[in-house]
Amino acid sequence: DVKVTQSSRYLVKRTGEKVFLECVQDMDHENMFWYRQDPGLGLRLIYFSYDVKMKEKGDIPEGYSVSREKKERFSLILESASTNQTSMYLCASIGGNEQFFGPGTRLTVL
Amino acid sequence: GQSLEQPSEVTAVEGAIVQINCTYQTSGFYGLSWYQQHDGGAPTFLSYNALDGLEETGRFSSFLSRSDSYGYLLLQELQMKDSASYFCAVHARGATNKLIFGTGTLLAVQP
């Protein structure tokens, strides 16, 4: 069974903290994505990666960075968390034309 | 710019047919996908259209008209479990398969 897993389902952090969200896929996919989902705004692309060590900004990269050191792992980093980064974060990888999503991490920044 | 438009909410009754429309405006287009997301869950893939016409998968069908920059998802014989959000997504770049998602349509199926 194909799988995308994320390190945490729920996370609470304080303003200014550095936050790491981890995503692992076991399908040997080249392309991986990080989205945030907010009510009424749909899924907005933060960053994506099309190969190890390769990354490209999405639509809302400000305040975020990413790391792809291994093909199966794609990490999202909030350098200094702020309250407006409270959101649901979804990781995905793509095989053919189908994106496979992880269960999501609901991050609250206090 | 790039934008997708779909209705924010649709309500229908069990057993009925419902159509969720999606119009798009993008600089590149390789295909249109649909995803379903239940409350608290992750989006799951429903369908993909690259060419004009209708694709049928069980109770769900998806249609694309590239000349009209328009597509729709058709759900037949609605069941309560179909209550969910539905997202259309444009495949805007072939090489990386980058998707641009609409804001989603919340479908409420009533008994």
XYZ file of N, CA and C in Angstrom:
663
model
N 0.847 -1.182 0.000
C 0.000 0.000 0.000
C 0.895 1.249 0.000
N 0.673 2.116 -0.978
C 1.514 3.301 -1.099
C 1.283 4.220 0.081
N 2.331 4.940 0.457
C 2.177 5.737 1.654
C 3.025 7.003 1.642
N 2.389 8.066 2.133
C 3.100 9.295 2.480
C 2.827 9.536 3.954
N 3.889 9.646 4.722
C 3.706 9.854 6.155
C 4.304 11.193 6.565
N 3.705 11.779 7.578
C 4.191 13.033 8.131
C 4.494 12.821 9.592
N 5.489 13.547 10.100
C 6.048 13.245 11.415
C 5.066 13.470 12.556
N 4.171 14.451 12.410
C 3.242 14.735 13.498
C 1.863 15.032 12.931
N 0.811 14.660 13.659
C -0.544 15.055 13.265
C -0.903 16.425 13.832
N -0.424 16.666 15.057
C -0.688 17.934 15.724
C 0.609 18.449 16.331
N 0.789 19.771 16.233
C 2.010 20.382 16.744
C 1.647 21.760 17.283
N 2.167 22.080 18.467
C 1.970 23.406 19.037
C 3.337 23.998 19.301
N 3.577 25.176 18.758
C 4.868 25.841 18.914
C 4.649 27.292 19.333
N 5.723 27.893 19.786
C 5.653 29.295 20.206
C 6.250 30.193 19.125
N 5.784 31.397 19.071
C 6.303 32.406 18.142
C 7.826 32.495 18.273
N 8.487 32.490 17.111
C 9.938 32.613 17.089
C 10.683 31.289 17.074
N 9.994 30.209 17.374
C 10.655 28.897 17.365
C 10.950 28.447 15.940
N 11.956 27.622 15.782
C 12.249 26.986 14.511
C 11.487 25.663 14.489
N 10.762 25.435 13.409
C 9.879 24.268 13.339
C 10.259 23.415 12.132
N 10.334 22.132 12.366
C 10.633 21.177 11.295
C 9.428 20.261 11.091
N 8.946 20.208 9.852
C 7.898 19.249 9.498
C 8.507 18.255 8.515
N 8.384 16.974 8.871
C 9.024 15.943 8.062
C 7.993 15.160 7.270
N 8.388 14.765 6.077
C 7.514 13.990 5.201
C 8.339 12.882 4.542
N 7.802 11.683 4.555
C 8.485 10.547 3.943
C 7.509 9.806 3.036
N 7.985 9.456 1.835
C 7.170 8.641 0.914
C 7.946 7.381 0.542
N 7.191 6.306 0.350
C 7.840 5.028 0.062
C 7.585 4.556 -1.366
N 7.284 5.482 -2.272
C 6.907 5.111 -3.632
C 7.998 5.431 -4.645
N 9.160 5.883 -4.180
C 10.276 6.213 -5.069
C 9.917 7.339 -6.054
N 9.065 8.265 -5.600
C 8.656 9.372 -6.458
C 9.722 10.451 -6.517
N 9.861 11.037 -7.711
C 10.830 12.125 -7.888
C 10.317 13.420 -7.254
N 9.031 13.707 -7.473
C 8.485 15.015 -7.121
C 7.724 14.977 -5.813
N 8.047 15.945 -4.970
C 7.353 16.074 -3.689
C 6.965 17.532 -3.459
N 5.911 17.721 -2.662
C 5.291 19.039 -2.525
C 4.930 19.304 -1.069
N 4.955 20.582 -0.704
C 4.405 21.025 0.565
C 3.332 22.081 0.291
N 2.152 21.851 0.895
C 1.033 22.786 0.797
C 0.626 23.215 2.197
N -0.024 24.375 2.255
C -0.787 24.688 3.447
C -2.238 24.876 3.036
N -3.111 24.463 3.952
C -4.543 24.528 3.671
C -5.228 25.353 4.737
N -5.910 26.388 4.303
C -6.654 27.254 5.197
C -8.085 27.368 4.687
N -9.048 27.515 5.609
C -10.460 27.574 5.204
C -10.707 28.637 4.137
N -11.381 28.247 3.069
C -11.735 29.181 2.015
C -10.620 29.498 1.032
N -9.427 28.988 1.317
C -8.285 29.303 0.442
C -7.766 28.082 -0.309
N -8.315 26.940 -0.038
C -7.880 25.744 -0.738
C -6.473 25.333 -0.346
N -5.806 24.643 -1.252
C -4.433 24.195 -1.029
C -3.488 25.137 -1.759
N -2.590 25.720 -1.012
C -1.625 26.641 -1.618
C -0.234 26.044 -1.526
N 0.466 26.067 -2.651
C 1.769 25.432 -2.751
C 2.851 26.315 -2.129
N 3.605 25.728 -1.212
C 4.674 26.466 -0.533
C 6.004 26.264 -1.289
N 6.377 25.012 -1.412
C 7.603 24.631 -2.124
C 7.384 23.268 -2.756
N 8.146 22.982 -3.791
C 8.186 21.622 -4.287
C 9.611 21.254 -4.680
N 9.821 19.955 -4.826
C 11.144 19.437 -5.151
C 10.989 18.386 -6.237
N 11.804 18.484 -7.279
C 11.697 17.548 -8.390
C 12.864 16.570 -8.419
N 13.747 16.668 -7.442
C 14.865 15.726 -7.352
C 15.599 16.001 -6.037
N 16.450 15.092 -5.654
C 17.245 15.305 -4.441
C 18.043 16.610 -4.589
N 18.004 17.393 -3.535
C 18.701 18.685 -3.445
C 18.147 19.739 -4.406
N 17.114 19.427 -5.149
C 16.500 20.402 -6.055
C 15.189 20.881 -5.455
N 14.971 22.174 -5.506
C 13.749 22.732 -4.943
C 13.333 23.940 -5.766
N 12.064 24.230 -5.667
C 11.539 25.396 -6.370
C 10.441 26.023 -5.527
N 10.394 27.345 -5.515
C 9.368 28.045 -4.752
C 8.001 27.831 -5.382
N 7.023 27.726 -4.495
C 5.649 27.685 -4.942
C 5.049 29.082 -4.899
N 3.786 29.147 -4.524
C 3.077 30.426 -4.545
C 3.262 31.248 -3.275
N 3.573 30.591 -2.162
C 3.671 31.307 -0.882
C 4.900 30.838 -0.099
N 6.110 31.048 -0.605
C 7.304 30.521 0.058
C 7.824 31.368 1.226
N 7.310 32.583 1.366
C 7.870 33.496 2.377
C 7.719 32.916 3.778
N 8.832 32.915 4.508
C 8.817 32.419 5.878
C 9.096 30.931 5.994
N 9.301 30.276 4.844
C 9.537 28.836 4.821
C 10.817 28.523 4.058
N 11.409 27.387 4.378
C 12.468 26.810 3.558
C 12.257 25.304 3.537
N 12.985 24.613 2.675
C 12.815 23.168 2.555
C 14.176 22.506 2.422
N 14.150 21.199 2.623
C 15.365 20.394 2.488
C 14.995 19.052 1.880
N 15.776 18.634 0.871
C 15.560 17.302 0.269
C 16.934 16.664 0.105
N 17.380 15.990 1.146
C 18.697 15.341 1.141
C 18.613 13.911 0.628
N 17.459 13.301 0.785
C 17.223 11.948 0.288
C 15.937 11.943 -0.511
N 15.864 11.037 -1.456
C 14.716 11.011 -2.369
C 13.404 10.835 -1.623
N 13.397 10.041 -0.567
C 12.140 9.711 0.099
C 11.698 10.750 1.122
N 12.553 11.716 1.433
C 12.263 12.629 2.534
C 12.294 14.081 2.075
N 11.258 14.810 2.460
C 11.153 16.230 2.095
C 10.717 16.978 3.344
N 11.547 17.883 3.800
C 11.292 18.585 5.057
C 10.916 20.035 4.809
N 9.966 20.501 5.576
C 9.558 21.907 5.551
C 10.040 22.552 6.842
N 10.673 23.715 6.714
C 11.248 24.396 7.867
C 10.640 25.787 7.993
N 10.148 26.065 9.179
C 9.706 27.414 9.507
C 10.830 28.020 10.333
N 11.549 28.958 9.747
C 12.759 29.473 10.387
C 12.455 30.176 11.714
N 11.372 30.924 11.737
C 10.962 31.626 12.955
C 9.439 31.699 12.918
N 8.825 30.756 13.582
C 7.375 30.598 13.461
C 6.626 31.854 13.888
N 5.568 32.145 13.151
C 4.716 33.278 13.501
C 3.268 32.804 13.557
N 2.419 33.579 14.220
C 1.028 33.152 14.411
C 0.295 32.987 13.086
N 0.687 33.736 12.057
C -0.005 33.597 10.770
C 0.416 32.342 10.009
N 1.284 31.564 10.610
C 1.642 30.270 10.026
C 0.870 29.123 10.677
N -0.039 29.464 11.561
C -0.970 28.471 12.084
C -1.834 27.969 10.934
N -1.789 26.673 10.691
C -2.458 26.130 9.513
C -2.361 24.611 9.504
N -3.033 24.004 8.507
C -2.847 22.588 8.209
C -1.793 22.488 7.109
N -0.784 21.660 7.332
C 0.278 21.482 6.345
C 0.187 20.073 5.762
N 0.143 20.023 4.447
C 0.006 18.753 3.736
C 1.214 18.539 2.841
N 1.754 17.337 2.939
C 2.842 16.925 2.072
C 2.273 15.978 1.016
N 2.853 15.984 -0.172
C 2.386 15.086 -1.222
C 3.552 14.684 -2.106
N 3.406 13.534 -2.730
C 4.319 13.147 -3.797
C 3.458 12.769 -4.999
N 4.065 12.737 -6.155
C 3.259 12.475 -7.352
C 3.848 11.328 -8.161
N 2.937 10.437 -8.570
C 3.292 9.342 -9.446
C 2.360 9.375 -10.642
N 2.894 9.488 -11.832
C 2.038 9.677 -12.998
C 1.319 10.998 -12.861
N 0.007 10.968 -12.898
C -0.773 12.197 -12.738
C -1.485 12.269 -11.398
N -1.172 11.367 -10.508
C -1.876 11.300 -9.231
C -0.974 11.747 -8.095
N -1.486 12.717 -7.324
C -0.771 13.129 -6.122
C -1.264 12.305 -4.940
N -0.319 11.846 -4.142
C -0.617 11.106 -2.931
C -0.276 12.010 -1.747
N -1.271 12.204 -0.893
C -1.092 13.125 0.216
C -0.838 12.384 1.520
N -0.047 13.023 2.380
C 0.078 12.565 3.739
C -1.136 12.984 4.540
N -1.227 12.540 5.800
C -2.403 12.826 6.628
C -2.491 14.273 7.099
N -1.410 15.026 6.953
C -1.434 16.424 7.352
C -0.901 16.643 8.767
N -0.352 17.819 8.985
C 0.080 18.264 10.312
C -0.650 19.562 10.620
N -1.427 19.531 11.701
C -2.106 20.758 12.115
C -1.184 21.487 13.074
N -0.629 22.590 12.610
C 0.322 23.379 13.396
C -0.371 24.598 13.996
N -0.182 24.765 15.285
C -0.666 25.955 15.977
C 0.541 26.699 16.519
N 0.639 27.982 16.174
C 1.724 28.818 16.681
C 1.128 29.829 17.661
N 1.593 29.759 18.889
C 1.031 30.619 19.947
C 1.874 31.872 20.164
N -2.004 35.820 -14.833
C -2.062 35.087 -13.588
C -2.703 33.740 -13.775
N -2.798 33.016 -12.700
C -3.381 31.687 -12.735
C -4.523 31.646 -11.726
N -5.663 31.145 -12.152
C -6.790 31.063 -11.235
C -7.710 29.940 -11.637
N -8.364 29.380 -10.638
C -9.396 28.376 -10.849
C -10.618 28.826 -10.082
N -11.786 28.634 -10.663
C -13.026 29.000 -9.994
C -13.950 27.806 -9.917
N -14.480 27.570 -8.737
C -15.471 26.533 -8.522
C -16.416 27.024 -7.440
N -17.653 26.531 -7.412
C -18.597 27.014 -6.412
C -18.126 26.641 -5.021
N -18.446 27.470 -4.047
C -17.964 27.201 -2.694
C -18.778 26.104 -2.007
N -20.066 26.036 -2.311
C -20.916 25.032 -1.656
C -21.975 24.520 -2.616
N -22.301 23.246 -2.480
C -23.392 22.636 -3.224
C -24.134 21.702 -2.267
N -25.448 21.706 -2.366
C -26.270 20.811 -1.547
C -27.126 19.954 -2.456
N -27.237 18.666 -2.132
C -28.064 17.759 -2.926
C -28.600 16.674 -2.004
N -29.572 15.910 -2.512
C -30.160 14.845 -1.702
C -29.634 13.490 -2.141
N -29.727 12.548 -1.258
C -29.318 11.178 -1.559
C -29.994 10.673 -2.813
N -29.228 9.990 -3.651
C -29.771 9.408 -4.869
C -29.762 10.347 -6.054
N -29.542 11.616 -5.815
C -29.567 12.605 -6.893
C -28.242 12.621 -7.654
N -28.208 13.485 -8.666
C -27.001 13.730 -9.454
C -26.565 15.168 -9.203
N -25.279 15.386 -9.057
C -24.785 16.745 -8.852
C -23.574 16.971 -9.745
N -23.458 18.193 -10.240
C -22.344 18.564 -11.100
C -21.591 19.717 -10.462
N -20.283 19.581 -10.336
C -19.440 20.633 -9.767
C -18.561 21.160 -10.891
N -18.726 22.442 -11.178
C -18.012 23.049 -12.303
C -16.688 23.661 -11.881
N -15.797 23.753 -12.836
C -14.481 24.349 -12.598
C -14.042 25.076 -13.862
N -13.789 26.359 -13.739
C -13.202 27.100 -14.859
C -11.803 27.536 -14.457
N -10.912 27.565 -15.409
C -9.525 27.847 -15.075
C -8.899 28.826 -16.053
N -7.885 29.479 -15.554
C -7.094 30.396 -16.369
C -5.646 30.210 -15.938
N -4.843 29.571 -16.772
C -3.458 29.293 -16.409
C -2.559 29.534 -17.607
N -1.291 29.747 -17.329
C -0.327 30.007 -18.401
C 0.109 28.721 -19.088
N 0.002 27.606 -18.388
C 0.320 26.317 -18.992
C -0.757 25.322 -18.609
N -1.069 24.398 -19.498
C -2.115 23.431 -19.165
C -1.763 22.073 -19.737
N -1.723 21.083 -18.825
C -1.450 19.709 -19.257
C -2.591 18.777 -18.898
N -3.483 19.232 -18.029
C -4.607 18.382 -17.657
C -5.323 18.916 -16.437
N -6.495 18.316 -16.148
C -7.314 18.730 -15.014
C -7.610 17.520 -14.147
N -7.364 17.655 -12.861
C -7.637 16.571 -11.917
C -8.710 16.992 -10.929
N -9.300 15.979 -10.301
C -10.256 16.203 -9.217
C -9.826 15.389 -8.007
N -9.976 16.015 -6.824
C -9.641 15.382 -5.566
C -10.813 15.519 -4.598
N -10.950 14.514 -3.763
C -11.980 14.510 -2.726
C -11.299 14.597 -1.363
N -11.870 15.386 -0.476
C -11.324 15.479 0.868
C -12.457 15.464 1.885
N -12.493 14.412 2.701
C -13.440 14.378 3.811
C -12.895 15.204 4.963
N -13.815 15.682 5.777
C -13.454 16.530 6.897
C -12.425 15.842 7.781
N -11.294 16.495 8.004
C -10.240 15.922 8.842
C -9.323 14.966 8.122
N -9.599 14.703 6.846
C -8.783 13.749 6.096
C -7.892 14.418 5.076
N -7.111 13.628 4.389
C -6.238 14.125 3.324
C -6.970 14.055 1.989
N -6.618 14.911 1.053
C -7.211 14.807 -0.286
C -6.843 13.482 -0.938
N -7.806 12.912 -1.656
C -7.535 11.689 -2.405
C -7.929 11.896 -3.858
N -7.174 11.292 -4.726
C -7.343 11.457 -6.164
C -8.621 10.795 -6.652
N -9.357 11.508 -7.525
C -10.557 10.940 -8.137
C -10.375 10.682 -9.632
N -9.864 11.701 -10.349
C -9.821 11.550 -11.807
C -8.837 12.529 -12.411
N -8.484 12.237 -13.663
C -7.587 13.102 -14.423
C -8.044 13.125 -15.875
N -8.160 14.326 -16.433
C -8.488 14.489 -17.848
C -7.391 15.298 -18.532
N -6.831 14.746 -19.576
C -5.869 15.499 -20.379
C -6.489 15.930 -21.709
N -7.429 15.142 -22.176
C -8.072 15.414 -23.458
C -9.539 15.763 -23.254
N -10.116 16.427 -24.232
C -11.530 16.780 -24.178
C -12.386 15.528 -24.075
N -13.458 15.656 -23.315
C -14.408 14.562 -23.255
C -14.672 14.119 -21.840
N -15.409 13.030 -21.755
C -15.890 12.521 -20.479
C -15.119 11.262 -20.083
N -14.670 11.218 -18.834
C -14.042 10.025 -18.272
C -14.941 9.513 -17.160
N -15.278 8.230 -17.208
C -16.194 7.678 -16.210
C -15.480 6.660 -15.345
N -15.702 6.805 -14.021
C -15.160 5.841 -13.064
C -16.248 5.547 -12.044
N -16.997 4.518 -12.302
C -18.083 4.157 -11.387
C -19.146 5.242 -11.348
N -19.466 5.704 -10.139
C -20.516 6.736 -10.001
C -20.013 8.125 -10.353
N -18.687 8.258 -10.484
C -18.105 9.577 -10.736
C -17.652 9.676 -12.193
N -17.890 10.851 -12.781
C -17.405 11.135 -14.132
C -16.774 12.514 -14.122
N -15.805 12.711 -15.002
C -15.190 14.039 -15.107
C -15.105 14.415 -16.571
N -15.360 15.679 -16.833
C -15.430 16.195 -18.199
C -14.450 17.345 -18.355
N -13.886 17.468 -19.548
C -12.977 18.565 -19.851
C -13.269 19.129 -21.237
N -13.265 20.461 -21.316
C -13.279 21.155 -22.595
C -12.111 22.129 -22.574
N -11.063 21.809 -23.274
C -9.861 22.652 -23.273
C -10.131 23.991 -23.956
N -10.945 23.979 -24.991
C -11.217 25.228 -25.715
C -11.990 26.210 -24.840
N -12.795 25.695 -23.905
C -13.576 26.556 -23.015
C -12.902 26.752 -21.656
N -11.743 26.141 -21.448
C -11.046 26.198 -20.149
C -12.011 25.838 -19.026
N -12.664 24.712 -19.190
C -13.782 24.344 -18.315
C -13.807 22.847 -18.108
N -14.146 22.461 -16.909
C -14.346 21.054 -16.628
C -15.397 20.896 -15.565
N -15.882 19.688 -15.376
C -16.803 19.430 -14.279
C -16.643 18.019 -13.775
N -17.065 17.849 -12.545
C -17.140 16.537 -11.904
C -18.610 16.215 -11.729
N -19.007 15.045 -12.164
C -20.401 14.613 -12.070
C -20.492 13.448 -11.096
N -21.303 13.593 -10.098
C -21.495 12.525 -9.115
C -22.924 12.022 -9.223
N -23.061 10.730 -9.463
C -24.391 10.135 -9.635
C -24.733 9.268 -8.425
N -26.031 9.029 -8.280
C -26.530 8.172 -7.194
C -25.875 8.562 -5.863
N -26.030 9.819 -5.544
C -25.345 10.359 -4.373
C -25.616 9.549 -3.115
N -24.570 9.395 -2.319
C -24.666 8.730 -1.027
C -24.187 9.699 0.049
N -24.615 9.426 1.285
C -24.225 10.314 2.384
C -22.707 10.418 2.479
N -22.014 9.323 2.187
C -20.560 9.324 2.312
C -19.870 10.212 1.274
N -20.639 10.702 0.284
C -20.067 11.620 -0.703
C -19.952 13.045 -0.165
N -20.532 13.296 0.996
C -20.386 14.613 1.625
C -18.911 14.850 1.916
N -18.355 15.861 1.274
C -16.915 16.122 1.348
C -16.632 17.401 0.573
N -15.383 17.821 0.593
C -14.937 18.912 -0.275
C -14.309 18.316 -1.526
N -14.564 18.979 -2.651
C -14.037 18.525 -3.931
C -13.215 19.648 -4.551
N -11.998 19.307 -4.946
C -11.069 20.288 -5.498
C -10.752 19.943 -6.946
N -10.826 20.945 -7.809
C -10.245 20.754 -9.134
C -8.806 21.269 -9.075
N -7.964 20.728 -9.936
C -6.550 21.103 -9.934
C -6.014 21.028 -11.352
N -5.329 22.089 -11.752
C -4.732 22.129 -13.087
C -3.289 21.664 -13.004
N -2.912 20.777 -13.920
C -1.518 20.395 -14.074
C -0.887 21.445 -14.981
N -0.084 22.323 -14.351
C 0.363 23.514 -15.067
C 1.739 23.370 -15.695
N 2.464 22.336 -15.290
C 3.798 22.160 -15.841
C 4.094 20.693 -15.990
N 4.332 20.231 -17.198
C 4.457 18.800 -17.423
C 5.609 18.151 -16.698
N 6.780 18.769 -16.707
C 7.979 18.109 -16.198
C 7.906 17.842 -14.702
N 7.446 18.786 -13.953
C 7.427 18.621 -12.506
C 6.044 18.243 -11.995
N 5.075 18.221 -12.871
C 3.719 17.906 -12.468
C 3.221 18.797 -11.345
N 3.561 20.049 -11.419
C 3.079 21.008 -10.426
C 1.588 21.220 -10.624
N 0.822 21.128 -9.532
C -0.625 21.313 -9.578
C -1.021 22.647 -8.970
N -2.021 23.267 -9.562
C -2.628 24.451 -8.984
C -4.052 24.078 -8.609
N -4.378 24.238 -7.332
C -5.669 23.791 -6.832
C -6.672 24.935 -6.770
N -7.935 24.611 -7.012
C -9.016 25.528 -6.742
C -9.266 25.603 -5.245
N -10.203 26.454 -4.854
C -10.469 26.662 -3.432
C -11.438 25.629 -2.854
N -11.976 24.776 -3.709
C -12.780 23.667 -3.217
C -14.267 23.957 -3.172
N -15.046 22.894 -3.357
C -16.509 22.943 -3.270
C -16.953 21.995 -2.176
N -17.651 22.511 -1.203
C -18.162 21.679 -0.113
C -19.518 21.119 -0.521
N -19.563 19.811 -0.680
C -20.811 19.132 -1.053
C -21.476 18.570 0.191
N -22.706 18.959 0.404
C -23.496 18.417 1.512
C -24.605 17.556 0.921
N -24.601 16.279 1.262
C -25.646 15.362 0.798
C -26.631 15.176 1.942
N -27.887 15.466 1.651
C -28.924 15.378 2.683
C -29.809 14.153 2.442
N -30.339 13.591 3.527
C -31.189 12.387 3.368
C -32.497 12.717 2.657
